mmCIF file of N, CA and C in Angstrom:
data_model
loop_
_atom_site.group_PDB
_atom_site.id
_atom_site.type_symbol
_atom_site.label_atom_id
_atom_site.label_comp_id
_atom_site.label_asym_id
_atom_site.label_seq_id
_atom_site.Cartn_x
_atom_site.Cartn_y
_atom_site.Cartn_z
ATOM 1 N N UNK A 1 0.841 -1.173 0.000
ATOM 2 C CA UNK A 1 0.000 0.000 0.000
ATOM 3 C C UNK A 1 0.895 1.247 0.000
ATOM 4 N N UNK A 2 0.870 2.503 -0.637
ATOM 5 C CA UNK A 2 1.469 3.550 -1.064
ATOM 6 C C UNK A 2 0.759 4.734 0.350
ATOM 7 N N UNK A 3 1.811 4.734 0.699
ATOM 8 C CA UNK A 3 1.850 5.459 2.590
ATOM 9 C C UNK A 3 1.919 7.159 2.318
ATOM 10 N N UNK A 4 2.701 7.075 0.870
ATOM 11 C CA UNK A 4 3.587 8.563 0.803
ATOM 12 C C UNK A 4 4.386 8.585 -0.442
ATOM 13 N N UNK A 5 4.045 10.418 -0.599
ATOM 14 C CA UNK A 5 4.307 10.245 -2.369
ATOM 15 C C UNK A 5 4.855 11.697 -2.399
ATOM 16 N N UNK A 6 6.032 11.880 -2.762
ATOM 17 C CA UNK A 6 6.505 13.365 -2.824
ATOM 18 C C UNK A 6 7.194 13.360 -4.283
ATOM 19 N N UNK A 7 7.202 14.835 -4.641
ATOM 20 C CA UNK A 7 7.804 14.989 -5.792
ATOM 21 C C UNK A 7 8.660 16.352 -5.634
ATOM 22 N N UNK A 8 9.950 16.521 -6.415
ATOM 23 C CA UNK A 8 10.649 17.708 -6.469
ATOM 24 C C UNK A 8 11.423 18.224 -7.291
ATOM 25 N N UNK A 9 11.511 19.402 -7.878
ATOM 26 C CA UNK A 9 11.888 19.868 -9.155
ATOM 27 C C UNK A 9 13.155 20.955 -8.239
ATOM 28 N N UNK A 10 14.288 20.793 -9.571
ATOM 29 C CA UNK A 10 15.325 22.276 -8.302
ATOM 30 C C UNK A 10 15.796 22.455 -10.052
ATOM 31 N N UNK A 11 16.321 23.695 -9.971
ATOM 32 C CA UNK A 11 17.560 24.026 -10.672
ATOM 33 C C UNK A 11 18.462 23.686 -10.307
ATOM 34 N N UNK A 12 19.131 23.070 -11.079
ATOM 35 C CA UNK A 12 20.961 22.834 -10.811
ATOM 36 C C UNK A 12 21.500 24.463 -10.512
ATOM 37 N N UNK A 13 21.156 24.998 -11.287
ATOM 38 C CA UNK A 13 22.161 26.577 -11.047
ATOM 39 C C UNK A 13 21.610 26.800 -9.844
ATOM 40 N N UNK A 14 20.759 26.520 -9.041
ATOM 41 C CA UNK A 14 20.406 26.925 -6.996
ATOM 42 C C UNK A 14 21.439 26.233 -6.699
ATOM 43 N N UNK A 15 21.822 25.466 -7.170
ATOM 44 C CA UNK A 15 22.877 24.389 -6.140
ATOM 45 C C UNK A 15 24.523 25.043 -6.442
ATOM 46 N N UNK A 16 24.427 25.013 -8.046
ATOM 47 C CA UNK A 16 25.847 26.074 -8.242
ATOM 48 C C UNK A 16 26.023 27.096 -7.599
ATOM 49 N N UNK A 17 25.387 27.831 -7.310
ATOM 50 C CA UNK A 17 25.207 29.305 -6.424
ATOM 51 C C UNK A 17 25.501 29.233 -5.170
ATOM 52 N N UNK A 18 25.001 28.064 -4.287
ATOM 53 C CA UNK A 18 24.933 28.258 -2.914
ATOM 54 C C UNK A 18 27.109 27.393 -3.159
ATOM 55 N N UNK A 19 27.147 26.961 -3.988
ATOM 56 C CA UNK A 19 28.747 26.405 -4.027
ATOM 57 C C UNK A 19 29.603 27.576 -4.226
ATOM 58 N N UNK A 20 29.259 28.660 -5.136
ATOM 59 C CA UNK A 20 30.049 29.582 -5.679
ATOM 60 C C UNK A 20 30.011 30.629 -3.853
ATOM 61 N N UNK A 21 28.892 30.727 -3.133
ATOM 62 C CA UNK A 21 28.692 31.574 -2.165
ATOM 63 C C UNK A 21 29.454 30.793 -1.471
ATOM 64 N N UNK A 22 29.377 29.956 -0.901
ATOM 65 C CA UNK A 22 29.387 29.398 0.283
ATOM 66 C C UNK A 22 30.540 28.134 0.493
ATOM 67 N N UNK A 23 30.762 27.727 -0.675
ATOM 68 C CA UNK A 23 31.971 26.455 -1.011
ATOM 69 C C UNK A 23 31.758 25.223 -0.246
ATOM 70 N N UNK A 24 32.836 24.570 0.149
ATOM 71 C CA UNK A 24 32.271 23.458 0.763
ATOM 72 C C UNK A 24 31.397 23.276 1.992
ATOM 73 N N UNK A 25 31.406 24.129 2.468
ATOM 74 C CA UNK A 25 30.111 24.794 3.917
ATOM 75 C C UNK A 25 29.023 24.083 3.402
ATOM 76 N N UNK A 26 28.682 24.267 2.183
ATOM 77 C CA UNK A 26 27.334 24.109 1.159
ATOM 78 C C UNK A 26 26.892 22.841 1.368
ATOM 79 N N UNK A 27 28.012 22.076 0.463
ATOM 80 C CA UNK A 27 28.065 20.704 0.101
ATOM 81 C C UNK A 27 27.850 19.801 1.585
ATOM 82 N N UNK A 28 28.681 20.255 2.474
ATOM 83 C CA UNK A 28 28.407 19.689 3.952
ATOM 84 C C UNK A 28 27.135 19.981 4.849
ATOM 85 N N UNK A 29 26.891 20.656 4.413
ATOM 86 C CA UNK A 29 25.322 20.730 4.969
ATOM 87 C C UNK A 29 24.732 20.073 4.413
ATOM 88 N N UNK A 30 24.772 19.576 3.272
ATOM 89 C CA UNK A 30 23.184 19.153 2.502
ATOM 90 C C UNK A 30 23.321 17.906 2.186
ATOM 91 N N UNK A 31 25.377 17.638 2.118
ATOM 92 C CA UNK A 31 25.313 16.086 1.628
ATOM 93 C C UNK A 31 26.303 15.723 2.666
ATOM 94 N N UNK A 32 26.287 14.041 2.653
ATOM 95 C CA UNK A 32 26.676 12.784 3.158
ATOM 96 C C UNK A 32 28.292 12.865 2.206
ATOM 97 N N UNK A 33 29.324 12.657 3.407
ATOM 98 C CA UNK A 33 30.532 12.349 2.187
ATOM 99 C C UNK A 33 30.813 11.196 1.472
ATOM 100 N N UNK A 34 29.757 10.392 1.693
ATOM 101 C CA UNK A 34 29.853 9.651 0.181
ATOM 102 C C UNK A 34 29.006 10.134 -1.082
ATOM 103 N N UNK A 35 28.222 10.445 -0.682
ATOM 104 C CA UNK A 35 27.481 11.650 -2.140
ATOM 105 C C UNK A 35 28.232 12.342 -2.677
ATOM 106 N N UNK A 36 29.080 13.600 -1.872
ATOM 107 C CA UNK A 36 29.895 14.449 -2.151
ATOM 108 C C UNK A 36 31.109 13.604 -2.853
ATOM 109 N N UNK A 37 31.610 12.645 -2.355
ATOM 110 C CA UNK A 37 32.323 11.730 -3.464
ATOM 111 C C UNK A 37 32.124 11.317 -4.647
ATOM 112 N N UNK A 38 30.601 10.520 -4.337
ATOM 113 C CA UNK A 38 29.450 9.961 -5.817
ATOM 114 C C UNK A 38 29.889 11.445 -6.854
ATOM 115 N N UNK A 39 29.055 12.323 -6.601
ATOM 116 C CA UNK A 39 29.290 13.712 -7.305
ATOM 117 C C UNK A 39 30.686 14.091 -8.070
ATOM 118 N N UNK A 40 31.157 14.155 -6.900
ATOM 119 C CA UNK A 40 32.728 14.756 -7.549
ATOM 120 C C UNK A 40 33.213 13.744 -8.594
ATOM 121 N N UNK A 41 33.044 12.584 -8.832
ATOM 122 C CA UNK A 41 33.348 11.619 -10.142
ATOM 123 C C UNK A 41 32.946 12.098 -11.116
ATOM 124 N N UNK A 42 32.221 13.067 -11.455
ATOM 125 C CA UNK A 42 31.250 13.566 -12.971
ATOM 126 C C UNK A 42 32.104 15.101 -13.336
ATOM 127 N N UNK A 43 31.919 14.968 -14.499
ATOM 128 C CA UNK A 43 32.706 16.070 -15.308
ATOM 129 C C UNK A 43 31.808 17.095 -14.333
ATOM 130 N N UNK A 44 30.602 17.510 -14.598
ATOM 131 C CA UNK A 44 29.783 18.596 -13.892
ATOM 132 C C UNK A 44 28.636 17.392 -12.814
ATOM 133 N N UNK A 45 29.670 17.823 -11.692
ATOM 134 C CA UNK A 45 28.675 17.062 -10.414
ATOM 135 C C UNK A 45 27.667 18.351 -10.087
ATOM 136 N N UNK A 46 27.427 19.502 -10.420
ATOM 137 C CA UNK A 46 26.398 20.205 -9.870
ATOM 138 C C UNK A 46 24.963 19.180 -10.571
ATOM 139 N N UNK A 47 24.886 18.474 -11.703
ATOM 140 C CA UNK A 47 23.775 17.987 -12.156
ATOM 141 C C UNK A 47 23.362 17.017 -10.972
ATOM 142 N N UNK A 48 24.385 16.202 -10.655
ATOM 143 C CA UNK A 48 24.275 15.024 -9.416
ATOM 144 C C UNK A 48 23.846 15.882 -7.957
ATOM 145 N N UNK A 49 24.857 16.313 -7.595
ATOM 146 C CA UNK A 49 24.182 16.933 -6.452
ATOM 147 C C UNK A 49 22.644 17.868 -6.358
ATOM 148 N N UNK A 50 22.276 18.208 -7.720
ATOM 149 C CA UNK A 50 21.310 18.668 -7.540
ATOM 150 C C UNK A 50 19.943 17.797 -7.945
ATOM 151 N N UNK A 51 20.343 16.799 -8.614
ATOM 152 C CA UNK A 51 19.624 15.408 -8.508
ATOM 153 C C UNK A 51 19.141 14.355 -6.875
ATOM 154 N N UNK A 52 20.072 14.375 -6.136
ATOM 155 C CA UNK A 52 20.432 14.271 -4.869
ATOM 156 C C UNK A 52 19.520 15.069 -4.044
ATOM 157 N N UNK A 53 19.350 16.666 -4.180
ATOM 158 C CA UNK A 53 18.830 17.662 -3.153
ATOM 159 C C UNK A 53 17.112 17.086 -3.941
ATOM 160 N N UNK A 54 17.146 17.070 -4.847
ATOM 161 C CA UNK A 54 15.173 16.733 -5.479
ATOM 162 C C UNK A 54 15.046 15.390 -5.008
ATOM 163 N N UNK A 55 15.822 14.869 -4.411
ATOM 164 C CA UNK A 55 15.561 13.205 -3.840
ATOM 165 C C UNK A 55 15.154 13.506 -2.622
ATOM 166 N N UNK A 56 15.826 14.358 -2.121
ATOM 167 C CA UNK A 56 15.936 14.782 -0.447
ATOM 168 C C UNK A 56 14.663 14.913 -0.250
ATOM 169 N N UNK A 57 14.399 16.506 -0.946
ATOM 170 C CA UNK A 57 13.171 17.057 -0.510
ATOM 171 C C UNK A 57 12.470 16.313 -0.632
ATOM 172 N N UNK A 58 11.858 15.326 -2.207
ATOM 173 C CA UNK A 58 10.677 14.453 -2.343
ATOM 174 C C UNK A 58 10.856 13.822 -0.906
ATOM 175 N N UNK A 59 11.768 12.809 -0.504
ATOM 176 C CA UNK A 59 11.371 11.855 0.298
ATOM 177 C C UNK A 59 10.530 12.762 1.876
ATOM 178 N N UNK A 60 11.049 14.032 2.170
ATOM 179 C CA UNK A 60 10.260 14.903 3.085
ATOM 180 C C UNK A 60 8.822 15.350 3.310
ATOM 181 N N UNK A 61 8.722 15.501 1.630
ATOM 182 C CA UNK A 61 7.211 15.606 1.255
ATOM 183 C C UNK A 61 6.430 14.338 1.171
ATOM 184 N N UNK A 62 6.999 13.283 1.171
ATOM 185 C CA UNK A 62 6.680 11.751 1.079
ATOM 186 C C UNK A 62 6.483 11.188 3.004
ATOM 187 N N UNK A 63 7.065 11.483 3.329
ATOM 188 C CA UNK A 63 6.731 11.439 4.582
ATOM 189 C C UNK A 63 6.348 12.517 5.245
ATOM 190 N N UNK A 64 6.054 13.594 4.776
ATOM 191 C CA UNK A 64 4.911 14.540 5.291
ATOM 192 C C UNK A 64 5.314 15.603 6.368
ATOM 193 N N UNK A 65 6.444 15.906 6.264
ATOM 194 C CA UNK A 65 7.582 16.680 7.375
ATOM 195 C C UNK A 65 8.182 18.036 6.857
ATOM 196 N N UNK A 66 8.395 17.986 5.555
ATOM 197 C CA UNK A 66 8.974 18.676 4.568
ATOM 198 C C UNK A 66 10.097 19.227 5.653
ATOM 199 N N UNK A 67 10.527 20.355 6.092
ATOM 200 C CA UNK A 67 11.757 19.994 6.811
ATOM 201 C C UNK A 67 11.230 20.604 8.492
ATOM 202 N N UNK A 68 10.301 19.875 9.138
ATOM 203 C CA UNK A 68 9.974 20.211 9.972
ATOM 204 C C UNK A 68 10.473 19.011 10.689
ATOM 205 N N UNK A 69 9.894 18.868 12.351
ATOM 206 C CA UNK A 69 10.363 17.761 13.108
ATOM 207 C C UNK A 69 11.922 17.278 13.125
ATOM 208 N N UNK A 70 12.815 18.360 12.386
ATOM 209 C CA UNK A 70 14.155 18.005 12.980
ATOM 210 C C UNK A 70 14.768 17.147 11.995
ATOM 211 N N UNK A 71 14.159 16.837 11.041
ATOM 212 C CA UNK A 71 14.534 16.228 10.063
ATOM 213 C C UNK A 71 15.581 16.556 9.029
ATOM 214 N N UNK A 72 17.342 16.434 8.949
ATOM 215 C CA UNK A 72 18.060 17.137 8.236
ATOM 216 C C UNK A 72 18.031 16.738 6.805
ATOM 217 N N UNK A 73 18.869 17.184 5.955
ATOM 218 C CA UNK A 73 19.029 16.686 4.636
ATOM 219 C C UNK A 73 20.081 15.676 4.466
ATOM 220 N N UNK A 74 20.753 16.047 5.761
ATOM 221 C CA UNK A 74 21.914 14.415 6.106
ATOM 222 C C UNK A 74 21.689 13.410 6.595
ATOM 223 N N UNK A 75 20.381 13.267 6.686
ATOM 224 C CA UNK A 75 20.004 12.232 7.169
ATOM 225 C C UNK A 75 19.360 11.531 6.321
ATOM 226 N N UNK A 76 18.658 11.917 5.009
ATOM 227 C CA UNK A 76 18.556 11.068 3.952
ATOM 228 C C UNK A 76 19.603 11.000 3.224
ATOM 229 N N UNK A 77 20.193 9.724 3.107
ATOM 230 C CA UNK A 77 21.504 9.816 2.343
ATOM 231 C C UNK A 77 20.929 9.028 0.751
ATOM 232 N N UNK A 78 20.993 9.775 -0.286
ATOM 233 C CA UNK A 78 20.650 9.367 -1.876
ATOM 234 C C UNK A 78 22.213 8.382 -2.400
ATOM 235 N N UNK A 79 22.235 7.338 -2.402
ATOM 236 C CA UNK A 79 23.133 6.425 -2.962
ATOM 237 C C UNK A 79 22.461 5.665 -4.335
ATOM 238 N N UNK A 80 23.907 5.271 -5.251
ATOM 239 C CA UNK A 80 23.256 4.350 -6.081
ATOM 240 C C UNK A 80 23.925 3.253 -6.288
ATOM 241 N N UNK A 81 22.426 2.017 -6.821
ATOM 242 C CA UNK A 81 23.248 0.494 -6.993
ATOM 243 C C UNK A 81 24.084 0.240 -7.966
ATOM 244 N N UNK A 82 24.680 -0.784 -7.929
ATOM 245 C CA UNK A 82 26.172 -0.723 -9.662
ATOM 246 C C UNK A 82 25.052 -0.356 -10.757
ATOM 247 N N UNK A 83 23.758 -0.763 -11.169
ATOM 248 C CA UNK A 83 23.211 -0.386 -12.523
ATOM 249 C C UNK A 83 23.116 1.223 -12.320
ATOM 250 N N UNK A 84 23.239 2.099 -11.498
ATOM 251 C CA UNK A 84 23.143 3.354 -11.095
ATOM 252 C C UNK A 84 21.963 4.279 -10.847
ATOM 253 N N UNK A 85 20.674 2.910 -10.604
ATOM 254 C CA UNK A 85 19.677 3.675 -9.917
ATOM 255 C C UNK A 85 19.572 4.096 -8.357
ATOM 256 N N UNK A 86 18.995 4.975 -7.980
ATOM 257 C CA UNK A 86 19.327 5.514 -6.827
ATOM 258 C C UNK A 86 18.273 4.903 -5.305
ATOM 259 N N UNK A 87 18.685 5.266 -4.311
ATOM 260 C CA UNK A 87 18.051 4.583 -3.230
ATOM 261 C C UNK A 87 18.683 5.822 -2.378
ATOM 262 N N UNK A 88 17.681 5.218 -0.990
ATOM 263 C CA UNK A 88 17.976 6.341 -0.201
ATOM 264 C C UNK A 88 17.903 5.340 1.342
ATOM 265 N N UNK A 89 18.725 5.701 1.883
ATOM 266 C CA UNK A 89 19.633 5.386 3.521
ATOM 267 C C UNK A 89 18.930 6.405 4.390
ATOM 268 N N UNK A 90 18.256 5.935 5.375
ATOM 269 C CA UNK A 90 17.910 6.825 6.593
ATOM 270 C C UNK A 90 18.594 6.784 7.688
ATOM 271 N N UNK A 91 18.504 8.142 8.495
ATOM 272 C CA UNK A 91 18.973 7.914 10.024
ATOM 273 C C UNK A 91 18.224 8.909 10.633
ATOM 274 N N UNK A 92 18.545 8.832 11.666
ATOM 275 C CA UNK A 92 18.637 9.713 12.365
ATOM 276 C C UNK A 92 16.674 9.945 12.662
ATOM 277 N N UNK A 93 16.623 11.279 12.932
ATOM 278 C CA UNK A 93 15.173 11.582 13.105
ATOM 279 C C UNK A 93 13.767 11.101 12.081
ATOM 280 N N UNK A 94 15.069 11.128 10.754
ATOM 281 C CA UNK A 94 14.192 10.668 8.876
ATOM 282 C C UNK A 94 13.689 9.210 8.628
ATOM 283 N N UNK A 95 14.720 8.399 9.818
ATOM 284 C CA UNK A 95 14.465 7.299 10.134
ATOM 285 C C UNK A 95 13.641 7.284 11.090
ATOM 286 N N UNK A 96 13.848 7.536 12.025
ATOM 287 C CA UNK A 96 12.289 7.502 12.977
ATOM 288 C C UNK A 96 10.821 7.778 12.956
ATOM 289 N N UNK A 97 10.773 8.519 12.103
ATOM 290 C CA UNK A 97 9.660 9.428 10.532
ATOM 291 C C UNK A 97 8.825 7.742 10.088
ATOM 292 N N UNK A 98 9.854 7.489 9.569
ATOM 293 C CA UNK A 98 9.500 6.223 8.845
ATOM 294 C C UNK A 98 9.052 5.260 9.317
ATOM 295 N N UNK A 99 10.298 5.018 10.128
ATOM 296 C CA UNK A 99 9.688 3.724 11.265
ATOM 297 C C UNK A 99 8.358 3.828 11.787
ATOM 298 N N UNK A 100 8.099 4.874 11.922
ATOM 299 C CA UNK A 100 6.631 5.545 12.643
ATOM 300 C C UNK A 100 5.528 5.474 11.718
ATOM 301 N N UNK A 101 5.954 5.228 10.226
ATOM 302 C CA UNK A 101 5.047 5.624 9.147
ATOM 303 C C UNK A 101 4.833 3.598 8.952
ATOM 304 N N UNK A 102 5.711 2.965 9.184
ATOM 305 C CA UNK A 102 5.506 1.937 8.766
ATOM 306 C C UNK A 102 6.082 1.641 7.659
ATOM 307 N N UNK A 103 7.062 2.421 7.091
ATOM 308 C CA UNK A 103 7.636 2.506 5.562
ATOM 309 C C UNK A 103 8.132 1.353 5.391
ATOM 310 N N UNK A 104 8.021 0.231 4.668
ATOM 311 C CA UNK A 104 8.780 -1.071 4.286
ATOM 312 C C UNK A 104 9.682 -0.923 3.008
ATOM 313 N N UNK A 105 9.166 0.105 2.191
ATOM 314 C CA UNK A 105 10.418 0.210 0.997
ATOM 315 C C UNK A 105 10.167 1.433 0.477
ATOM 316 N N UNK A 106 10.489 1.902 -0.043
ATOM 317 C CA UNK A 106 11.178 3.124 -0.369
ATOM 318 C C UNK A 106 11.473 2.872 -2.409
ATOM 319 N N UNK A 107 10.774 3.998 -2.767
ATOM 320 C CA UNK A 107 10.829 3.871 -4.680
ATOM 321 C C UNK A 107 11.672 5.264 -4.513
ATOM 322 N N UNK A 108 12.120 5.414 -5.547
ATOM 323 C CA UNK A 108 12.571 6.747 -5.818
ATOM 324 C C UNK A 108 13.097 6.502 -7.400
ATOM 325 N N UNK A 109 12.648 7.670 -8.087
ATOM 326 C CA UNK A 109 13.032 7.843 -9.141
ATOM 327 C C UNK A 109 13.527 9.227 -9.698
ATOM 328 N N UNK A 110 14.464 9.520 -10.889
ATOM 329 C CA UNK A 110 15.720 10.923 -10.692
ATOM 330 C C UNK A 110 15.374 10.722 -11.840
ATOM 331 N N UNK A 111 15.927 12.061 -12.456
ATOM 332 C CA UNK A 111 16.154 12.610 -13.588
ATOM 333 C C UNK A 111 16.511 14.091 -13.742
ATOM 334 N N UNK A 112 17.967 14.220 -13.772
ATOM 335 C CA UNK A 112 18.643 15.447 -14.356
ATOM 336 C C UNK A 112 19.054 15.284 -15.377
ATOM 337 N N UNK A 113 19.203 17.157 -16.236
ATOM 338 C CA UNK A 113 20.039 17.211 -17.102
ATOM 339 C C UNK A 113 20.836 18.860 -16.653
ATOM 340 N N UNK A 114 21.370 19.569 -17.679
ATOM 341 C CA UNK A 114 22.262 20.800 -16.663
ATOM 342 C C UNK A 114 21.228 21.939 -16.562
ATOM 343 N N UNK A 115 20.169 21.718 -17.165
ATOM 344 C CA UNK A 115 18.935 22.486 -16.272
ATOM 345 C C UNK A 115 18.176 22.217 -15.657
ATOM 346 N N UNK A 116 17.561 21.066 -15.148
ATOM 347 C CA UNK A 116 16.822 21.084 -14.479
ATOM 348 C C UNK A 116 17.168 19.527 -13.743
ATOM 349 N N UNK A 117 16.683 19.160 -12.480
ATOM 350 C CA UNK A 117 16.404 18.089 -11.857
ATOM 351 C C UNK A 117 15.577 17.788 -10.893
ATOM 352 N N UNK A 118 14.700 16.483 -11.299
ATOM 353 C CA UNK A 118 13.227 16.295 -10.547
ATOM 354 C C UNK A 118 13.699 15.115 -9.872
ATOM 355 N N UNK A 119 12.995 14.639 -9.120
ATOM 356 C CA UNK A 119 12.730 13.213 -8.163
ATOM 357 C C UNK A 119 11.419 13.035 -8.150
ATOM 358 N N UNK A 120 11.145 11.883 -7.571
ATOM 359 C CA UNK A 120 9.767 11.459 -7.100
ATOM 360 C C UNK A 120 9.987 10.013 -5.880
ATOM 361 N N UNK A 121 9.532 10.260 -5.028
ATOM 362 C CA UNK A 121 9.989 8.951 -3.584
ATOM 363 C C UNK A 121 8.333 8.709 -3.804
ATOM 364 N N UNK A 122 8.311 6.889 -3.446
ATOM 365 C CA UNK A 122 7.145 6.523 -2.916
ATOM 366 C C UNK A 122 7.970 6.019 -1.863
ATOM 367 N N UNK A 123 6.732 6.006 -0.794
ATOM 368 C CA UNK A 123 6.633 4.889 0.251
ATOM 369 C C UNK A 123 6.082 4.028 0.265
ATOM 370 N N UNK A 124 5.928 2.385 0.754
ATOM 371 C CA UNK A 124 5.573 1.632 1.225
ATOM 372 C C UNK A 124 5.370 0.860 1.884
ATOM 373 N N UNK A 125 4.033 0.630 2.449
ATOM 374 C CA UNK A 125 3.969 -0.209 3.541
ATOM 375 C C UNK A 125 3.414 -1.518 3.585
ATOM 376 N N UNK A 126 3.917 -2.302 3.732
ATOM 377 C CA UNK A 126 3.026 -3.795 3.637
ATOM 378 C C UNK A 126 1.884 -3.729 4.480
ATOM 379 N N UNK A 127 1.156 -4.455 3.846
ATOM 380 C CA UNK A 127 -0.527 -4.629 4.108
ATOM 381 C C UNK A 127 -0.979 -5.844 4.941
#
């Protein structure tokens, strides 16, 4: 049964900006240093990392918090399997969210290019 359903659209150039302002301050706030690794492998990782931040938010709006209840953006960590679709790692408070929601699996689906990048997270809960 489908618990929770978020979707999220960003500009890559929001994510270039807060890098050009702010430098790695940026990147450490918002990502996990294995993301920030994942990323840095790509000719232009602003597409990835900003693929990454539309994962974030969806899964927030998917569990119904958006960034309330203490919930960071480091605490959903966006990883991907060797075919290079993406999944997402909880902790912390984002995990307790869930646990609470009953979440048994977790969909997520990405798509950037150097303008734009969306996500979409389902949740699920067994019945």
């Amino acid at each position: 049964m489908i618990i929770g359903l978020g979707i999220d659209i960003i500009e890559p150039a929001r994510i270039h900006n807060g890098i050009d302002k702010y430098g790695e301050k940026f990147l450490q706030r918002l990502f996990t240093e294995q993301e920030i690794a994942l990323c840095q492998r790509y000719h232009y990782p602003v597409e990835h990392y900003a693929g990454k931040f539309a994962v974030k938010e969806a899964f927030m709006k998917a569990i119904g918090t958006g960034l309330t209840q203490n919930v960071t953006f480091k605490e959903i960590e966006v990883l991907n399997r060797d075919s290079g679709a993406p999944y997402i790692v909880t902790q912390g408070t984002a995990a307790k969210v869930a646990a609470q929601l009953e979440v048994t699996h977790i969909h997520v689906s990405l798509s950037h290019v150097k303008t734009v990048a969306a996500a979409v997270v389902v949740l699920e809960k067994l019945t």
